[in-house]
Coordinates of C-alpha atoms and ligand atoms in Angstrom, one line a residue:
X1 CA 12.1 -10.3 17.5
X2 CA 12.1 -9.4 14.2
X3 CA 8.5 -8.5 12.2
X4 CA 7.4 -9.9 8.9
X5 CA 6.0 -7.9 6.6
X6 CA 4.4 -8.5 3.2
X7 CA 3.5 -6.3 0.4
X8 CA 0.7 -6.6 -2.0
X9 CA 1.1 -5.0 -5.0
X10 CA -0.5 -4.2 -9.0
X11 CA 1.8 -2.4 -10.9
X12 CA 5.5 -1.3 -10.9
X13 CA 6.1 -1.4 -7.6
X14 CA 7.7 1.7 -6.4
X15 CA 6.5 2.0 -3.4
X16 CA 7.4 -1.4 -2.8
X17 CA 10.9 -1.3 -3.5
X18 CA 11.3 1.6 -1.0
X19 CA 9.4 -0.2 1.4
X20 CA 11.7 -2.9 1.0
X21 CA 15.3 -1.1 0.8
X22 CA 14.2 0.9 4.3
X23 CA 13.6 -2.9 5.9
X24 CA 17.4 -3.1 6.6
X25 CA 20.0 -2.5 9.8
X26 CA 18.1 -2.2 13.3
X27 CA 14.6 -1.7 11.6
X28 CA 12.4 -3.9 13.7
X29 CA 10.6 -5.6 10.3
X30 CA 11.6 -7.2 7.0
X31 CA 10.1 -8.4 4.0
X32 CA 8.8 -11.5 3.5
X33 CA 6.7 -11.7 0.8
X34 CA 5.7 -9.8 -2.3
X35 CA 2.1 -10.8 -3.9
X36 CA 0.1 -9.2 -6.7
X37 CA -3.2 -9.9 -8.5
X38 CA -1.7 -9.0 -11.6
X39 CA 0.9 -12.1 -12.5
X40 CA 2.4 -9.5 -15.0
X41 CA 2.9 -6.9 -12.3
X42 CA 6.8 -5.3 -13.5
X43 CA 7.0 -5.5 -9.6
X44 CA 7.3 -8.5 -9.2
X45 CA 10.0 -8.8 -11.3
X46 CA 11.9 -6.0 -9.4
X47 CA 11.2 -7.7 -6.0
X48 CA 12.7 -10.9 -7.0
X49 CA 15.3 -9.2 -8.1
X50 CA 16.2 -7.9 -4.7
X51 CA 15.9 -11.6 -3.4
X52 CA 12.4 -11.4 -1.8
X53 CA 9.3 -14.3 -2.4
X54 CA 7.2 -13.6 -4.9
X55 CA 3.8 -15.0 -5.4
X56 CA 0.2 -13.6 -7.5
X57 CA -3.0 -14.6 -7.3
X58 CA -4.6 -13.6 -10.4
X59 CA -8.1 -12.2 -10.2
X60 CA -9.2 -12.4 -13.4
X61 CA -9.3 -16.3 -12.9
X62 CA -12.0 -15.7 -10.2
X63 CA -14.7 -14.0 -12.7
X64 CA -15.8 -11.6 -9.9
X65 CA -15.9 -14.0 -7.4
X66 CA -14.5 -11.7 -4.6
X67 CA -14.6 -14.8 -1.8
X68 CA -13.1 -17.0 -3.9
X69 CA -9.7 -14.6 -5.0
X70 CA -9.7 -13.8 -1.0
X71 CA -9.7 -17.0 -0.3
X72 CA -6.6 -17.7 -2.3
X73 CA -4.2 -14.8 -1.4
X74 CA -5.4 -15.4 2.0
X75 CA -3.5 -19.0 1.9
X76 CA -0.5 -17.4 0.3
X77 CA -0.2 -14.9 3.1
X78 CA -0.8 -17.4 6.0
X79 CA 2.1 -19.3 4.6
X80 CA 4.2 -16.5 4.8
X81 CA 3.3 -15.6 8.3
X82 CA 3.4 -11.5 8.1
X83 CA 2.9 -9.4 11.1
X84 CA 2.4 -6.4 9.1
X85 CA 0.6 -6.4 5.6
X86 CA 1.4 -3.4 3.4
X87 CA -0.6 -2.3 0.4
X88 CA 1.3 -0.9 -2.2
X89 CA -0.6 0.5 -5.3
X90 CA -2.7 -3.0 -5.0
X91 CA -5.8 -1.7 -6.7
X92 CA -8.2 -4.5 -5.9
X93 CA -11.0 -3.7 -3.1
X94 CA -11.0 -6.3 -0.7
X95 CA -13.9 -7.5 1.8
X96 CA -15.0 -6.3 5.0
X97 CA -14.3 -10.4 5.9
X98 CA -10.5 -9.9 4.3
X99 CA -10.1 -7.0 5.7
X100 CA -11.1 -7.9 9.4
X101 CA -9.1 -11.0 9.5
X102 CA -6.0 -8.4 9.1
X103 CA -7.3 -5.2 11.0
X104 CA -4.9 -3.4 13.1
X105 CA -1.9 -5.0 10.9
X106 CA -2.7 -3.7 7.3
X107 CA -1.7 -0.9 5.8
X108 CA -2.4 1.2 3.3
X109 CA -1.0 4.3 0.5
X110 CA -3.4 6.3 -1.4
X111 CA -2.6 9.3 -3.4
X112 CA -4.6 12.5 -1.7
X113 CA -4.8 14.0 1.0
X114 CA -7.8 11.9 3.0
X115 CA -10.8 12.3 3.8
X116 CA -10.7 14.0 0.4
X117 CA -11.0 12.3 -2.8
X118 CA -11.0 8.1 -2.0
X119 CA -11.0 6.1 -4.9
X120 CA -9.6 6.6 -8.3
X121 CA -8.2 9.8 -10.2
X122 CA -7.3 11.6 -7.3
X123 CA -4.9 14.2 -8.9
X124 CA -7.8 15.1 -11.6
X125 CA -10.1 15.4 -9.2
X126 CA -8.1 17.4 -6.6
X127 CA -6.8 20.1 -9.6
X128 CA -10.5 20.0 -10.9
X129 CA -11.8 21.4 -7.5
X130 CA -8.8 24.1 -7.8
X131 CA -7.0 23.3 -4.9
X132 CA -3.9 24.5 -4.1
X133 CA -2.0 21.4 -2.2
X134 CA -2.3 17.5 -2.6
X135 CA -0.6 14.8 -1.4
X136 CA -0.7 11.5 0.0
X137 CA -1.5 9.6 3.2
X138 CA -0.8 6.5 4.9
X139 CA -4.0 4.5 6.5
X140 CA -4.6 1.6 8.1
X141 CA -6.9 -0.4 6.1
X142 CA -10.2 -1.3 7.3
X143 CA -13.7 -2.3 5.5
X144 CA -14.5 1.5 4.7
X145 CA -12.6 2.3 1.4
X146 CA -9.6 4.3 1.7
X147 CA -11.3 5.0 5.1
X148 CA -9.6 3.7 7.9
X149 CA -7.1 5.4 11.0
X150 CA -4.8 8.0 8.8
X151 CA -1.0 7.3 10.5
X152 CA 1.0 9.7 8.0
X153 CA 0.5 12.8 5.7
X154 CA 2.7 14.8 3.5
X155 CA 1.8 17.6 1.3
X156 CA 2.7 19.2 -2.2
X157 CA 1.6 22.2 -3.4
X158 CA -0.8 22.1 -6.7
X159 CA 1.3 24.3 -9.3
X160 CA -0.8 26.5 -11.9
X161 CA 0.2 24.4 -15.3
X162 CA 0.2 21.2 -13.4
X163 CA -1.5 18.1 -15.1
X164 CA -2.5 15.1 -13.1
X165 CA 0.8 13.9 -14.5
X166 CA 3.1 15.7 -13.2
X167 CA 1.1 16.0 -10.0
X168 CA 1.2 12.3 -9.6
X169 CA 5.2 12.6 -10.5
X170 CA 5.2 14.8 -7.4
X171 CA 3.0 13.2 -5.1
X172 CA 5.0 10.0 -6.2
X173 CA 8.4 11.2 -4.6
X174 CA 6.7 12.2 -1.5
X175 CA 5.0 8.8 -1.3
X176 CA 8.2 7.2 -1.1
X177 CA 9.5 9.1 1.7
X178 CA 6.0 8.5 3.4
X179 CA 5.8 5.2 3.6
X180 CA 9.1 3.5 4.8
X181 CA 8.6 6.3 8.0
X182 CA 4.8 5.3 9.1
X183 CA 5.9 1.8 8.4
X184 CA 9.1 1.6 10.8
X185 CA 6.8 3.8 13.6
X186 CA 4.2 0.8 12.9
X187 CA 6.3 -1.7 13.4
X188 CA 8.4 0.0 16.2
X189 CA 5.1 0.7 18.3
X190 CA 4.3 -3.4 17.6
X191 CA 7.1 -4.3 19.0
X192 CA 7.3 -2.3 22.1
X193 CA 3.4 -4.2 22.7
X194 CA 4.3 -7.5 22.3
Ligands
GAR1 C1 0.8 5.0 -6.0 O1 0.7 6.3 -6.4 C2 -0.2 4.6 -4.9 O2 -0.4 5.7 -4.0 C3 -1.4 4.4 -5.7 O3 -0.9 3.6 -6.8 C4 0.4 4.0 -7.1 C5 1.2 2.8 -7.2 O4 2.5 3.1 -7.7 N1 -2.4 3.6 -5.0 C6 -3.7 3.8 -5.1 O5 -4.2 4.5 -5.9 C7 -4.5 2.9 -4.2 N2 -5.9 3.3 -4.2 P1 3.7 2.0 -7.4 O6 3.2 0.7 -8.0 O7 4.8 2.6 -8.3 O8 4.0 2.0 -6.0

């Protein structure tokens, strides 16, 4: 059986398109579905590109009605039927009612090395404190914010003149190794329980 995955993004999408060139030969998954809340997302773009469905639900239309904009992406995903949903730079925070629906099959990338430094500006913050390594981690999502079951870690060293810049550069290549691994282990593991 082969697992459908679908990947929300915000921005350009480069985690994405790893994500989606990895989903190829005997990996157990493929994509499905590429959804943003940002209708101008240059992802999107780039994922229809390589032949996937596109969709966006844009927030702004909601006026801070969180239920309502879950509501909506919630219909768009059910009709794409994903086993696994992957968050890809998607910078919206989503509900503890969203997020339970999909618990146990939503994933997660955020820039740091958690527990430290959830939320934004992580490179600032983690050069700010001086430390010597960042990084980035793969979680699976749950209602605590950047909180849930860490599945994957890689590190980079914090160089003297770095800049949260080039940090991020950094982090950014290790990220895309990152996340097509934890993803195929995910979805291998789901198979071998079903
Ligand atoms: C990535 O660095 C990702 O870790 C981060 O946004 C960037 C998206 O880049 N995500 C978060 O900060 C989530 N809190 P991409 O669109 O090129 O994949």
């Amino acid at each position: 059986m082969t697992l459908r995955v679908a990947i929300l993004i915000s921005g350009g999408g480069s985690n994405m398109v790893k994500l989606v060139e990895s989903m190829t030969g005997d990996h157990p998954a493929r994509p499905v579905l590429v959804a943003s809340n940002d209708p101008d997302a240059k992802g999107l773009e780039r994922a229809a590109s390589m032949g996937i469905a596109v969709a966006s639900v844009d927030h702004r239309r909601f006026g801070g009605d969180r239920h309502a904009f879950e509501t909506e992406l919630q219909a768009v995903l059910d009709a794409a039927k994903p086993d696994i949903i992957c968050c890809a730079g998607f910078m919206r925070i989503l509900t503890a009612e969203f997020t339970g629906k999909w618990q146990g099959k939503m994933l997660n990338i955020h820039p740091s090395l958690l527990p430290k430094y959830k939320g934004l500006n992580t490179h600032a913050r983690a050069i700010e404190a001086g430390d010597d390594e960042a990084g980035c981690s793969v979680h699976e999502l749950t209602a605590e914010l950047d909180g849930g079951p860490i599945l994957g870690q890689s590190r980079v060293p914090i160089l003297p003149d770095d800049t949260p810049e080039t940090l991020a550069a950094r982090v950014l290549v290790e990220e895309h190794r990152l996340y097509p691994r934890v993803l195929r282990n995910f979805a291998e593991e789901m198979v071998q329980k079903q």
